[in-house]
Amino acid sequence: RYVPGAGVDAGGRASGIVAKLDRAIVVGPIARLELVPVEGGQRVIEAQIAAQQFREQGLKEGETLLVTPRRARVFVEPGAGI
């Protein structure tokens, strides 16, 4: 969970991506999370964690989280200019 002022680097920036948990879908052993970054410019971030971890942490839709990706994959829309 994100706590303003906690988890910041020497420059005062969050040490991850601050995002709101928009939707959580638990199917079998996997929880699929859709996160919306608080600061604009990025689209939805999709993440997966173990369903057990999701339940243990008691995450709820609408909460603000600090996300630190471990294995990131970026998908660019055709014609995005990248």
PDB file of C-alpha atoms in Angstrom:
ATOM      1  CA  ARG A   1       0.000   0.000   0.000  1.00  0.00           C
ATOM      2  CA  TYR A   2       1.149   3.518  -0.713  1.00  0.00           C
ATOM      3  CA  VAL A   3       1.701   5.857   2.196  1.00  0.00           C
ATOM      4  CA  PRO A   4       2.593   9.433   1.175  1.00  0.00           C
ATOM      5  CA  GLY A   5       6.126  10.228   2.315  1.00  0.00           C
ATOM      6  CA  ALA A   6       7.098   6.574   2.820  1.00  0.00           C
ATOM      7  CA  GLY A   7       9.111   4.586   0.295  1.00  0.00           C
ATOM      8  CA  VAL A   8      10.787   7.573  -1.342  1.00  0.00           C
ATOM      9  CA  ASP A   9      14.283   7.898  -2.786  1.00  0.00           C
ATOM     10  CA  ALA A  10      16.860  10.608  -1.988  1.00  0.00           C
ATOM     11  CA  GLY A  11      15.133  12.979  -4.438  1.00  0.00           C
ATOM     12  CA  GLY A  12      11.765  12.618  -2.683  1.00  0.00           C
ATOM     13  CA  ARG A  13      10.264  10.488  -5.478  1.00  0.00           C
ATOM     14  CA  ALA A  14       8.356   7.275  -4.829  1.00  0.00           C
ATOM     15  CA  SER A  15      10.593   4.220  -5.281  1.00  0.00           C
ATOM     16  CA  GLY A  16       8.034   2.606  -7.583  1.00  0.00           C
ATOM     17  CA  ILE A  17       4.877   3.443  -9.516  1.00  0.00           C
ATOM     18  CA  VAL A  18       2.025   4.893  -7.478  1.00  0.00           C
ATOM     19  CA  ALA A  19      -1.170   3.392  -8.874  1.00  0.00           C
ATOM     20  CA  LYS A  20      -4.814   2.851  -7.963  1.00  0.00           C
ATOM     21  CA  LEU A  21      -6.122  -0.723  -7.947  1.00  0.00           C
ATOM     22  CA  ASP A  22      -8.928  -0.399 -10.468  1.00  0.00           C
ATOM     23  CA  ARG A  23      -9.957  -4.041 -10.749  1.00  0.00           C
ATOM     24  CA  ALA A  24      -8.911  -7.386  -9.290  1.00  0.00           C
ATOM     25  CA  ILE A  25      -9.907 -10.724 -10.797  1.00  0.00           C
ATOM     26  CA  VAL A  26      -9.042 -13.893  -8.880  1.00  0.00           C
ATOM     27  CA  VAL A  27      -9.122 -17.074 -10.961  1.00  0.00           C
ATOM     28  CA  GLY A  28      -7.701 -20.208  -9.399  1.00  0.00           C
ATOM     29  CA  PRO A  29      -4.231 -19.604  -7.950  1.00  0.00           C
ATOM     30  CA  ILE A  30      -3.682 -16.262  -9.756  1.00  0.00           C
ATOM     31  CA  ALA A  31      -4.977 -12.752  -8.996  1.00  0.00           C
ATOM     32  CA  ARG A  32      -4.946 -10.466 -12.034  1.00  0.00           C
ATOM     33  CA  LEU A  33      -4.751  -6.784 -11.121  1.00  0.00           C
ATOM     34  CA  GLU A  34      -5.533  -3.783 -13.288  1.00  0.00           C
ATOM     35  CA  LEU A  35      -3.744  -0.707 -11.982  1.00  0.00           C
ATOM     36  CA  VAL A  36      -4.072   2.902 -13.121  1.00  0.00           C
ATOM     37  CA  PRO A  37      -1.005   5.104 -12.483  1.00  0.00           C
ATOM     38  CA  VAL A  38      -1.787   8.173 -10.383  1.00  0.00           C
ATOM     39  CA  GLU A  39       0.453  10.347 -12.546  1.00  0.00           C
ATOM     40  CA  GLY A  40      -0.838  10.513 -16.126  1.00  0.00           C
ATOM     41  CA  GLY A  41       0.961   9.584 -19.289  1.00  0.00           C
ATOM     42  CA  GLN A  42       0.673   5.849 -18.820  1.00  0.00           C
ATOM     43  CA  ARG A  43      -2.166   3.493 -19.515  1.00  0.00           C
ATOM     44  CA  VAL A  44      -3.420   0.558 -17.485  1.00  0.00           C
ATOM     45  CA  ILE A  45      -0.791  -1.639 -15.858  1.00  0.00           C
ATOM     46  CA  GLU A  46      -1.693  -5.310 -15.680  1.00  0.00           C
ATOM     47  CA  ALA A  47      -0.068  -7.354 -12.929  1.00  0.00           C
ATOM     48  CA  GLN A  48      -0.381 -10.882 -11.603  1.00  0.00           C
ATOM     49  CA  ILE A  49       0.284 -12.112  -8.093  1.00  0.00           C
ATOM     50  CA  ALA A  50      -0.569 -15.314  -6.264  1.00  0.00           C
ATOM     51  CA  ALA A  51      -4.219 -15.394  -5.162  1.00  0.00           C
ATOM     52  CA  GLN A  52      -3.089 -16.364  -1.663  1.00  0.00           C
ATOM     53  CA  GLN A  53      -0.843 -13.284  -1.479  1.00  0.00           C
ATOM     54  CA  PHE A  54      -3.740 -11.117  -2.699  1.00  0.00           C
ATOM     55  CA  ARG A  55      -6.018 -12.471   0.048  1.00  0.00           C
ATOM     56  CA  GLU A  56      -3.341 -12.254   2.772  1.00  0.00           C
ATOM     57  CA  GLN A  57      -2.637  -8.606   1.969  1.00  0.00           C
ATOM     58  CA  GLY A  58      -6.362  -7.799   1.967  1.00  0.00           C
ATOM     59  CA  LEU A  59      -6.103  -5.606  -1.127  1.00  0.00           C
ATOM     60  CA  LYS A  60      -9.306  -3.820  -2.158  1.00  0.00           C
ATOM     61  CA  GLU A  61     -10.341  -2.115  -5.372  1.00  0.00           C
ATOM     62  CA  GLY A  62      -9.858   1.646  -5.127  1.00  0.00           C
ATOM     63  CA  GLU A  63      -6.779   1.439  -2.882  1.00  0.00           C
ATOM     64  CA  THR A  64      -3.596   3.277  -3.830  1.00  0.00           C
ATOM     65  CA  LEU A  65      -0.569   1.016  -4.073  1.00  0.00           C
ATOM     66  CA  LEU A  66       3.155   1.384  -4.666  1.00  0.00           C
ATOM     67  CA  VAL A  67       4.032  -0.973  -7.521  1.00  0.00           C
ATOM     68  CA  THR A  68       7.555  -2.210  -8.205  1.00  0.00           C
ATOM     69  CA  PRO A  69       7.686  -4.416 -11.317  1.00  0.00           C
ATOM     70  CA  ARG A  70      10.018  -7.413 -11.323  1.00  0.00           C
ATOM     71  CA  ARG A  71       9.550  -8.697 -14.869  1.00  0.00           C
ATOM     72  CA  ALA A  72       8.084  -5.929 -16.997  1.00  0.00           C
ATOM     73  CA  ARG A  73       6.854  -6.338 -20.557  1.00  0.00           C
ATOM     74  CA  VAL A  74       5.704  -3.340 -22.565  1.00  0.00           C
ATOM     75  CA  PHE A  75       3.217  -3.667 -25.430  1.00  0.00           C
ATOM     76  CA  VAL A  76       3.048  -0.725 -27.822  1.00  0.00           C
ATOM     77  CA  GLU A  77       0.046  -0.018 -30.002  1.00  0.00           C
ATOM     78  CA  PRO A  78       0.783   0.051 -33.757  1.00  0.00           C
ATOM     79  CA  GLY A  79       1.425   3.589 -34.949  1.00  0.00           C
ATOM     80  CA  ALA A  80       2.403   4.826 -31.483  1.00  0.00           C
ATOM     81  CA  GLY A  81       5.628   6.281 -32.909  1.00  0.00           C
ATOM     82  CA  ILE A  82       8.025   4.201 -30.832  1.00  0.00           C
TER      83      ILE A  82
END
